[in-house]
Amino acid sequence: MTKDYYKTLGVDRSASLEEIKKAYKKLAKEWHPDLNKSPGASDKFKEINEAAAVLGNQEKRSHYDQYGTAPGQGPHGFDSSAFTGFDFDNIFDTFFGGFGSRRGRPEGQDLQYDIDITLKEAYTGMTRTVQLQKHDTCDKCSGKGGTSVVQCTQCHGRGMVQQTRRTPFGLFSTTVQCSRCGGSGESIENPCNECDGAGRIRVTKRIEIKIPAGVDTGTRLRILGEGEAGQRGGRKGDLYILVHVKEHEEIQREGTDLFTTITVPFVTAALGGQAEVPTLEEPVTIEIPEGTQPGTVFRLKGKGMPGLRGGNGGLHATVKIEVPTKLSKKQKDLLIEFAKTKKGWFG
């Protein structure tokens, strides 16, 4: 079946090369497998590149408009051998200068720190001080990298340089970050002897982390500006805290609801009485109605986990009846007498 490349890129058949480039750039960002993790993103990205590789070349486009196929494409579809050596994953870098290319000082990377907490700490919230190694701003040069800052001679202060490459579209000029100044547009004649001109140094830093009540395993907290420092005053990255909540011995969690089991003596279950329910605060005493059966569930409203957006879930206590394993003769006789009063309980 003939592929409609114009439909793939979402452009008219009369679209100019600039319109095709613009449409491709938008779709490539949306469907690039490094950015889009949904199933089929890789195949969609290849379809987009295939369409752009044909419509972006005047000769191939003319052939496609006339015959409905591109050179190298037979009746059974697109023949990738026509593009030998062409890397679909790198077409965006080749044509547009790559994801993330920008003018300015190199930015610091984000960091991640995994933290283990108890269920009770997740219930109450907490503050913990962690220690991690990272690049931080050099105090000696205040992150400037040194003194006598001058214009970079390679990019002439622009921070970017142009490169010309041959692609399936033909020859194209792209703008990339200057390799000499790292995008800052500046060179340092007298580098700082503490950071060797980088504007940052490796340090061990203690950071106070506030864990809000209600977090769960997988909760990701963001601390702005506590990631790696950028070079020569570049923006700092962020620190992400990945929370892992340990299992509790008596209480299980499902969302904001908590679940536990309480053991009730069979006499209390039969006659009624009281029982103690463990919570993540102090134990709570509840009334056990006369004739309570095994598996009965009591819900304690508001004793569950707090929600990150407010409110608390409930605590569900399931009854387990405790049956004595050893009885005295008197106790046995009493139970036999009781059983005789119940039809079918004593043979």
mmCIF file of C-alpha atoms in Angstrom:
data_model
loop_
_atom_site.group_PDB
_atom_site.id
_atom_site.type_symbol
_atom_site.label_atom_id
_atom_site.label_comp_id
_atom_site.label_asym_id
_atom_site.label_seq_id
_atom_site.Cartn_x
_atom_site.Cartn_y
_atom_site.Cartn_z
ATOM 1 C CA MET A 1 0.000 0.000 0.000
ATOM 2 C CA THR A 2 1.362 3.423 -0.981
ATOM 3 C CA LYS A 3 2.290 5.521 2.021
ATOM 4 C CA ASP A 4 1.001 9.074 2.282
ATOM 5 C CA TYR A 5 4.101 10.951 3.448
ATOM 6 C CA TYR A 6 2.253 14.266 3.423
ATOM 7 C CA LYS A 7 -0.340 12.852 5.807
ATOM 8 C CA THR A 8 2.424 11.392 7.999
ATOM 9 C CA LEU A 9 3.935 14.860 8.461
ATOM 10 C CA GLY A 10 0.558 16.601 8.519
ATOM 11 C CA VAL A 11 1.340 18.983 5.638
ATOM 12 C CA ASP A 12 -0.319 19.844 2.305
ATOM 13 C CA ARG A 13 1.066 18.532 -0.970
ATOM 14 C CA SER A 14 2.007 22.113 -1.821
ATOM 15 C CA ALA A 15 3.986 22.564 1.425
ATOM 16 C CA SER A 16 7.324 24.352 1.120
ATOM 17 C CA LEU A 17 10.601 22.846 2.322
ATOM 18 C CA GLU A 18 10.504 25.141 5.341
ATOM 19 C CA GLU A 19 7.009 23.925 6.235
ATOM 20 C CA ILE A 20 8.191 20.314 5.920
ATOM 21 C CA LYS A 21 11.185 21.028 8.155
ATOM 22 C CA LYS A 22 8.950 22.721 10.735
ATOM 23 C CA ALA A 23 6.461 19.839 10.752
ATOM 24 C CA TYR A 24 9.260 17.301 11.021
ATOM 25 C CA LYS A 25 10.899 19.119 13.922
ATOM 26 C CA LYS A 26 7.643 19.193 15.887
ATOM 27 C CA LEU A 27 6.851 15.517 15.300
ATOM 28 C CA ALA A 28 10.433 14.366 15.916
ATOM 29 C CA LYS A 29 10.426 15.972 19.342
ATOM 30 C CA GLU A 30 7.061 14.384 20.139
ATOM 31 C CA TRP A 31 7.929 10.849 19.019
ATOM 32 C CA HIS A 32 11.681 10.503 19.592
ATOM 33 C CA PRO A 33 12.168 7.223 21.558
ATOM 34 C CA ASP A 34 14.449 8.981 24.045
ATOM 35 C CA LEU A 35 11.616 11.344 24.954
ATOM 36 C CA ASN A 36 8.501 9.261 24.285
ATOM 37 C CA LYS A 37 8.384 5.912 26.113
ATOM 38 C CA SER A 38 4.968 4.854 24.840
ATOM 39 C CA PRO A 39 4.668 1.589 22.855
ATOM 40 C CA GLY A 40 5.170 2.139 19.141
ATOM 41 C CA ALA A 41 7.032 5.440 19.528
ATOM 42 C CA SER A 42 10.118 4.038 17.813
ATOM 43 C CA ASP A 43 8.133 2.822 14.791
ATOM 44 C CA LYS A 44 6.275 6.128 14.580
ATOM 45 C CA PHE A 45 9.572 8.017 14.741
ATOM 46 C CA LYS A 46 10.936 5.957 11.837
ATOM 47 C CA GLU A 47 7.807 6.662 9.762
ATOM 48 C CA ILE A 48 8.254 10.387 10.375
ATOM 49 C CA ASN A 49 11.922 10.246 9.372
ATOM 50 C CA GLU A 50 11.110 8.209 6.283
ATOM 51 C CA ALA A 51 8.570 10.812 5.194
ATOM 52 C CA ALA A 52 10.945 13.686 5.915
ATOM 53 C CA ALA A 53 13.838 11.978 4.106
ATOM 54 C CA VAL A 54 11.704 11.763 0.939
ATOM 55 C CA LEU A 55 9.822 15.068 1.047
ATOM 56 C CA GLY A 56 12.911 16.971 2.184
ATOM 57 C CA ASN A 57 14.780 16.005 -0.984
ATOM 58 C CA GLN A 58 13.524 17.690 -4.143
ATOM 59 C CA GLU A 59 14.476 14.821 -6.466
ATOM 60 C CA LYS A 60 12.904 12.143 -4.246
ATOM 61 C CA ARG A 61 9.838 14.290 -3.673
ATOM 62 C CA SER A 62 9.291 14.778 -7.415
ATOM 63 C CA HIS A 63 9.603 11.041 -7.974
ATOM 64 C CA TYR A 64 7.148 10.392 -5.125
ATOM 65 C CA ASP A 65 4.631 12.966 -6.425
ATOM 66 C CA GLN A 66 4.749 11.426 -9.911
ATOM 67 C CA TYR A 67 4.832 7.710 -9.138
ATOM 68 C CA GLY A 68 3.591 7.442 -5.542
ATOM 69 C CA THR A 69 6.835 5.810 -4.412
ATOM 70 C CA ALA A 70 10.287 7.033 -3.484
ATOM 71 C CA PRO A 71 13.511 5.833 -5.114
ATOM 72 C CA GLY A 72 14.387 2.545 -3.411
ATOM 73 C CA GLN A 73 10.762 1.921 -2.406
ATOM 74 C CA GLY A 74 9.073 -0.973 -4.144
ATOM 75 C CA PRO A 75 5.469 -2.196 -4.198
ATOM 76 C CA HIS A 76 5.943 -3.862 -0.822
ATOM 77 C CA GLY A 77 6.939 -0.722 1.015
ATOM 78 C CA PHE A 78 9.987 1.289 1.893
ATOM 79 C CA ASP A 79 13.393 -0.248 1.259
ATOM 80 C CA SER A 80 15.736 0.932 3.988
ATOM 81 C CA SER A 81 18.754 -0.094 1.936
ATOM 82 C CA ALA A 82 18.224 3.061 -0.125
ATOM 83 C CA PHE A 83 19.418 4.946 2.917
ATOM 84 C CA THR A 84 22.487 2.886 3.731
ATOM 85 C CA GLY A 85 24.464 4.527 6.493
ATOM 86 C CA PHE A 86 21.560 6.722 7.482
ATOM 87 C CA ASP A 87 20.836 6.624 11.221
ATOM 88 C CA PHE A 88 17.208 7.469 11.944
ATOM 89 C CA ASP A 89 18.039 8.159 15.583
ATOM 90 C CA ASN A 90 20.570 10.823 14.587
ATOM 91 C CA ILE A 91 18.622 12.690 11.921
ATOM 92 C CA PHE A 92 17.396 15.263 14.417
ATOM 93 C CA ASP A 93 20.944 15.868 15.668
ATOM 94 C CA THR A 94 22.205 16.112 12.106
ATOM 95 C CA PHE A 95 19.496 18.419 10.833
ATOM 96 C CA PHE A 96 18.641 20.583 13.817
ATOM 97 C CA GLY A 97 21.797 20.503 15.916
ATOM 98 C CA GLY A 98 20.510 18.015 18.449
ATOM 99 C CA PHE A 99 18.190 17.999 21.440
ATOM 100 C CA GLY A 100 19.241 20.412 24.134
ATOM 101 C CA SER A 101 21.681 22.470 22.036
ATOM 102 C CA ARG A 102 21.474 25.981 23.351
ATOM 103 C CA ARG A 103 23.535 29.050 23.909
ATOM 104 C CA GLY A 104 24.823 29.657 27.402
ATOM 105 C CA ARG A 105 27.005 28.127 30.075
ATOM 106 C CA PRO A 106 26.782 24.343 30.506
ATOM 107 C CA GLU A 107 24.059 23.514 33.016
ATOM 108 C CA GLY A 108 24.534 21.180 35.939
ATOM 109 C CA GLN A 109 23.031 17.707 35.887
ATOM 110 C CA ASP A 110 20.119 16.561 38.045
ATOM 111 C CA LEU A 111 20.915 14.099 40.821
ATOM 112 C CA GLN A 112 18.871 11.340 42.460
ATOM 113 C CA TYR A 113 19.108 10.108 46.037
ATOM 114 C CA ASP A 114 17.228 7.015 47.274
ATOM 115 C CA ILE A 115 15.971 7.134 50.843
ATOM 116 C CA ASP A 116 14.429 4.368 52.991
ATOM 117 C CA ILE A 117 11.888 5.289 55.664
ATOM 118 C CA THR A 118 9.498 3.401 57.947
ATOM 119 C CA LEU A 119 5.728 3.344 57.522
ATOM 120 C CA LYS A 120 5.390 5.397 60.699
ATOM 121 C CA GLU A 121 7.777 8.041 59.310
ATOM 122 C CA ALA A 122 5.670 8.109 56.139
ATOM 123 C CA TYR A 123 2.594 8.582 58.355
ATOM 124 C CA THR A 124 3.968 11.503 60.381
ATOM 125 C CA GLY A 125 6.339 13.086 57.878
ATOM 126 C CA MET A 126 9.926 13.744 58.844
ATOM 127 C CA THR A 127 13.112 15.685 58.277
ATOM 128 C CA ARG A 128 16.361 13.904 57.508
ATOM 129 C CA THR A 129 19.846 15.163 56.737
ATOM 130 C CA VAL A 130 21.619 13.293 53.952
ATOM 131 C CA GLN A 131 25.193 13.496 52.760
ATOM 132 C CA LEU A 132 26.161 13.308 49.109
ATOM 133 C CA GLN A 133 29.067 14.099 46.856
ATOM 134 C CA LYS A 134 28.526 16.481 43.982
ATOM 135 C CA HIS A 135 29.943 19.455 42.106
ATOM 136 C CA ASP A 136 29.182 22.745 43.807
ATOM 137 C CA THR A 137 30.019 26.361 43.010
ATOM 138 C CA CYS A 138 33.652 27.247 43.637
ATOM 139 C CA ASP A 139 33.765 29.738 46.513
ATOM 140 C CA LYS A 140 37.169 31.126 45.552
ATOM 141 C CA CYS A 141 36.067 32.462 42.166
ATOM 142 C CA SER A 142 32.325 32.569 42.923
ATOM 143 C CA GLY A 143 31.732 30.208 40.028
ATOM 144 C CA LYS A 144 33.294 32.490 37.391
ATOM 145 C CA GLY A 145 36.230 30.186 36.743
ATOM 146 C CA GLY A 146 38.868 32.876 37.186
ATOM 147 C CA THR A 147 39.676 36.429 36.192
ATOM 148 C CA SER A 148 40.317 38.286 32.931
ATOM 149 C CA VAL A 149 37.308 36.898 31.109
ATOM 150 C CA VAL A 150 37.558 37.547 27.368
ATOM 151 C CA GLN A 151 35.515 36.718 24.300
ATOM 152 C CA CYS A 152 35.978 33.211 22.908
ATOM 153 C CA THR A 153 38.003 33.378 19.691
ATOM 154 C CA GLN A 154 36.298 30.327 18.162
ATOM 155 C CA CYS A 155 32.661 31.420 18.396
ATOM 156 C CA HIS A 156 33.336 35.167 18.819
ATOM 157 C CA GLY A 157 31.180 35.335 21.943
ATOM 158 C CA ARG A 158 28.105 33.685 20.453
ATOM 159 C CA GLY A 159 28.555 30.404 22.310
ATOM 160 C CA MET A 160 27.486 28.542 19.166
ATOM 161 C CA VAL A 161 29.200 27.664 15.895
ATOM 162 C CA GLN A 162 27.862 26.509 12.541
ATOM 163 C CA GLN A 163 28.653 23.129 11.034
ATOM 164 C CA THR A 164 27.783 21.865 7.562
ATOM 165 C CA ARG A 165 26.827 18.226 7.124
ATOM 166 C CA ARG A 166 25.621 16.023 4.298
ATOM 167 C CA THR A 167 22.260 14.403 5.094
ATOM 168 C CA PRO A 168 19.477 12.696 3.114
ATOM 169 C CA PHE A 169 18.074 16.228 2.657
ATOM 170 C CA GLY A 170 21.293 17.431 1.053
ATOM 171 C CA LEU A 171 23.869 19.804 2.576
ATOM 172 C CA PHE A 172 22.613 21.602 5.669
ATOM 173 C CA SER A 173 24.160 23.997 8.116
ATOM 174 C CA THR A 174 23.455 23.372 11.770
ATOM 175 C CA THR A 175 24.222 25.398 14.871
ATOM 176 C CA VAL A 176 25.963 23.568 17.692
ATOM 177 C CA GLN A 177 27.529 24.490 20.998
ATOM 178 C CA CYS A 178 31.070 25.808 20.813
ATOM 179 C CA SER A 179 33.487 23.108 21.950
ATOM 180 C CA ARG A 180 36.142 25.573 23.117
ATOM 181 C CA CYS A 181 34.084 27.639 25.564
ATOM 182 C CA GLY A 182 31.335 25.095 26.238
ATOM 183 C CA GLY A 183 28.653 27.519 25.072
ATOM 184 C CA SER A 184 29.533 30.392 27.397
ATOM 185 C CA GLY A 185 31.009 32.569 24.675
ATOM 186 C CA GLU A 186 33.898 33.422 26.985
ATOM 187 C CA SER A 187 37.464 32.337 27.599
ATOM 188 C CA ILE A 188 39.422 32.814 30.824
ATOM 189 C CA GLU A 189 42.980 34.051 30.641
ATOM 190 C CA ASN A 190 43.686 33.512 34.361
ATOM 191 C CA PRO A 191 41.884 30.320 35.465
ATOM 192 C CA CYS A 192 41.106 29.819 39.148
ATOM 193 C CA ASN A 193 43.681 27.470 40.695
ATOM 194 C CA GLU A 194 41.008 25.970 42.947
ATOM 195 C CA CYS A 195 38.644 24.766 40.225
ATOM 196 C CA ASP A 196 40.968 24.930 37.196
ATOM 197 C CA GLY A 197 38.641 27.349 35.482
ATOM 198 C CA ALA A 198 35.521 25.161 35.693
ATOM 199 C CA GLY A 199 33.817 27.384 38.272
ATOM 200 C CA ARG A 200 32.864 24.360 40.353
ATOM 201 C CA ILE A 201 34.555 21.830 42.616
ATOM 202 C CA ARG A 202 33.776 18.370 43.978
ATOM 203 C CA VAL A 203 32.435 18.563 47.524
ATOM 204 C CA THR A 204 30.662 16.470 50.136
ATOM 205 C CA LYS A 205 27.526 18.324 51.192
ATOM 206 C CA ARG A 206 24.936 17.754 53.909
ATOM 207 C CA ILE A 207 21.400 18.557 52.782
ATOM 208 C CA GLU A 208 18.284 18.662 54.944
ATOM 209 C CA ILE A 209 15.358 16.863 53.321
ATOM 210 C CA LYS A 210 11.757 17.363 54.392
ATOM 211 C CA ILE A 211 9.611 14.294 53.755
ATOM 212 C CA PRO A 212 5.894 15.190 53.800
ATOM 213 C CA ALA A 213 3.354 12.975 55.545
ATOM 214 C CA GLY A 214 1.639 10.530 53.214
ATOM 215 C CA VAL A 215 4.530 9.644 50.891
ATOM 216 C CA ASP A 216 4.635 6.132 49.457
ATOM 217 C CA THR A 217 7.205 3.956 47.746
ATOM 218 C CA GLY A 218 7.977 5.590 44.409
ATOM 219 C CA THR A 219 7.201 9.131 45.563
ATOM 220 C CA ARG A 220 9.732 11.481 43.929
ATOM 221 C CA LEU A 221 10.509 14.748 45.678
ATOM 222 C CA ARG A 222 12.266 17.604 43.880
ATOM 223 C CA ILE A 223 14.679 19.992 45.608
ATOM 224 C CA LEU A 224 15.455 22.895 43.319
ATOM 225 C CA GLY A 225 19.087 23.859 42.807
ATOM 226 C CA GLU A 226 20.603 21.048 44.866
ATOM 227 C CA GLY A 227 21.888 19.038 41.908
ATOM 228 C CA GLU A 228 25.230 19.506 40.179
ATOM 229 C CA ALA A 229 26.479 23.072 39.744
ATOM 230 C CA GLY A 230 26.843 24.201 36.146
ATOM 231 C CA GLN A 231 30.217 25.191 34.773
ATOM 232 C CA ARG A 232 31.276 28.825 35.144
ATOM 233 C CA GLY A 233 27.998 30.002 36.610
ATOM 234 C CA GLY A 234 25.708 27.722 34.591
ATOM 235 C CA ARG A 235 22.328 26.873 36.109
ATOM 236 C CA LYS A 236 22.381 24.290 38.868
ATOM 237 C CA GLY A 237 20.560 21.021 38.409
ATOM 238 C CA ASP A 238 17.926 19.726 40.812
ATOM 239 C CA LEU A 239 18.047 16.953 43.387
ATOM 240 C CA TYR A 240 15.358 14.262 43.216
ATOM 241 C CA ILE A 241 14.628 12.189 46.317
ATOM 242 C CA LEU A 242 13.184 8.744 45.535
ATOM 243 C CA VAL A 243 11.296 7.374 48.561
ATOM 244 C CA HIS A 244 11.148 3.706 49.574
ATOM 245 C CA VAL A 245 8.782 2.825 52.470
ATOM 246 C CA LYS A 246 9.656 -0.289 54.484
ATOM 247 C CA GLU A 247 6.993 -2.879 55.342
ATOM 248 C CA HIS A 248 5.429 -2.787 58.820
ATOM 249 C CA GLU A 249 5.232 -5.913 61.011
ATOM 250 C CA GLU A 250 1.550 -5.528 61.912
ATOM 251 C CA ILE A 251 0.051 -3.065 59.464
ATOM 252 C CA GLN A 252 -0.229 -3.214 55.667
ATOM 253 C CA ARG A 253 -0.903 -0.298 53.360
ATOM 254 C CA GLU A 254 -2.995 0.184 50.234
ATOM 255 C CA GLY A 255 -3.013 3.803 49.150
ATOM 256 C CA THR A 256 -4.265 5.818 52.114
ATOM 257 C CA ASP A 257 -5.979 2.845 53.765
ATOM 258 C CA LEU A 258 -4.285 0.652 56.380
ATOM 259 C CA PHE A 259 -5.079 -2.958 57.221
ATOM 260 C CA THR A 260 -4.350 -5.064 60.292
ATOM 261 C CA THR A 261 -5.581 -8.188 62.096
ATOM 262 C CA ILE A 262 -6.701 -8.313 65.735
ATOM 263 C CA THR A 263 -6.981 -11.498 67.785
ATOM 264 C CA VAL A 264 -10.125 -11.721 69.956
ATOM 265 C CA PRO A 265 -10.657 -14.481 72.586
ATOM 266 C CA PHE A 266 -13.633 -16.673 71.667
ATOM 267 C CA VAL A 267 -15.391 -15.755 74.933
ATOM 268 C CA THR A 268 -15.121 -12.025 74.100
ATOM 269 C CA ALA A 269 -16.393 -12.701 70.599
ATOM 270 C CA ALA A 270 -19.365 -14.615 72.018
ATOM 271 C CA LEU A 271 -20.242 -12.378 74.970
ATOM 272 C CA GLY A 272 -18.930 -9.050 73.737
ATOM 273 C CA GLY A 273 -16.212 -6.916 75.270
ATOM 274 C CA GLN A 274 -13.252 -4.804 74.196
ATOM 275 C CA ALA A 275 -10.148 -5.301 72.048
ATOM 276 C CA GLU A 276 -7.046 -3.263 71.274
ATOM 277 C CA VAL A 277 -6.223 -2.242 67.695
ATOM 278 C CA PRO A 278 -2.634 -1.291 66.766
ATOM 279 C CA THR A 279 -2.282 1.974 64.842
ATOM 280 C CA LEU A 280 0.661 4.081 63.697
ATOM 281 C CA GLU A 281 0.075 6.222 66.788
ATOM 282 C CA GLU A 282 -1.130 4.801 70.109
ATOM 283 C CA PRO A 283 -3.238 1.599 70.208
ATOM 284 C CA VAL A 284 -6.994 2.222 70.110
ATOM 285 C CA THR A 285 -9.558 0.293 72.194
ATOM 286 C CA ILE A 286 -12.750 -0.698 70.368
ATOM 287 C CA GLU A 287 -15.992 -2.369 71.469
ATOM 288 C CA ILE A 288 -16.547 -5.951 70.299
ATOM 289 C CA PRO A 289 -20.264 -6.650 69.939
ATOM 290 C CA GLU A 290 -21.761 -9.866 71.269
ATOM 291 C CA GLY A 291 -21.643 -12.665 68.698
ATOM 292 C CA THR A 292 -18.803 -11.215 66.589
ATOM 293 C CA GLN A 293 -17.772 -13.688 63.885
ATOM 294 C CA PRO A 294 -14.300 -14.498 62.482
ATOM 295 C CA GLY A 295 -13.453 -12.193 59.539
ATOM 296 C CA THR A 296 -15.541 -9.303 60.820
ATOM 297 C CA VAL A 297 -13.912 -6.021 59.791
ATOM 298 C CA PHE A 298 -13.965 -2.912 61.957
ATOM 299 C CA ARG A 299 -13.092 0.389 60.226
ATOM 300 C CA LEU A 300 -11.440 3.142 62.226
ATOM 301 C CA LYS A 301 -12.160 6.328 60.316
ATOM 302 C CA GLY A 302 -9.263 8.782 59.989
ATOM 303 C CA LYS A 303 -6.663 6.333 61.324
ATOM 304 C CA GLY A 304 -5.256 5.551 57.876
ATOM 305 C CA MET A 305 -2.477 7.326 55.987
ATOM 306 C CA PRO A 306 -2.710 11.046 55.313
ATOM 307 C CA GLY A 307 -3.130 11.984 51.675
ATOM 308 C CA LEU A 308 -0.540 14.241 50.078
ATOM 309 C CA ARG A 309 -3.398 16.565 49.161
ATOM 310 C CA GLY A 310 -5.140 16.347 52.528
ATOM 311 C CA GLY A 311 -7.480 14.002 54.361
ATOM 312 C CA ASN A 312 -6.812 10.599 55.917
ATOM 313 C CA GLY A 313 -7.825 7.108 54.923
ATOM 314 C CA GLY A 314 -9.187 4.524 57.339
ATOM 315 C CA LEU A 315 -7.703 1.638 59.283
ATOM 316 C CA HIS A 316 -9.405 -1.731 58.703
ATOM 317 C CA ALA A 317 -9.082 -4.293 61.522
ATOM 318 C CA THR A 318 -10.052 -7.883 60.669
ATOM 319 C CA VAL A 319 -11.090 -10.151 63.549
ATOM 320 C CA LYS A 320 -9.352 -13.454 64.174
ATOM 321 C CA ILE A 321 -10.931 -15.629 66.890
ATOM 322 C CA GLU A 322 -8.514 -17.111 69.424
ATOM 323 C CA VAL A 323 -9.460 -20.678 70.366
ATOM 324 C CA PRO A 324 -7.752 -22.128 73.476
ATOM 325 C CA THR A 325 -5.533 -25.137 72.851
ATOM 326 C CA LYS A 326 -5.581 -26.470 76.452
ATOM 327 C CA LEU A 327 -8.625 -26.760 78.703
ATOM 328 C CA SER A 328 -9.052 -28.006 82.262
ATOM 329 C CA LYS A 329 -11.608 -30.752 82.993
ATOM 330 C CA LYS A 330 -13.975 -28.193 84.469
ATOM 331 C CA GLN A 331 -13.719 -25.989 81.394
ATOM 332 C CA LYS A 332 -14.360 -28.951 79.133
ATOM 333 C CA ASP A 333 -17.407 -30.010 81.182
ATOM 334 C CA LEU A 334 -18.809 -26.482 80.996
ATOM 335 C CA LEU A 335 -18.349 -26.369 77.244
ATOM 336 C CA ILE A 336 -20.012 -29.763 76.875
ATOM 337 C CA GLU A 337 -22.984 -28.555 78.894
ATOM 338 C CA PHE A 338 -23.167 -25.456 76.711
ATOM 339 C CA ALA A 339 -22.937 -27.510 73.534
ATOM 340 C CA LYS A 340 -25.816 -29.712 74.672
ATOM 341 C CA THR A 341 -28.038 -26.659 74.726
ATOM 342 C CA LYS A 342 -27.308 -25.991 71.041
ATOM 343 C CA LYS A 343 -28.903 -28.374 68.566
ATOM 344 C CA GLY A 344 -26.333 -30.191 66.482
ATOM 345 C CA TRP A 345 -23.333 -28.945 68.498
ATOM 346 C CA PHE A 346 -22.835 -32.109 70.520
ATOM 347 C CA GLY A 347 -23.229 -35.609 69.162
#
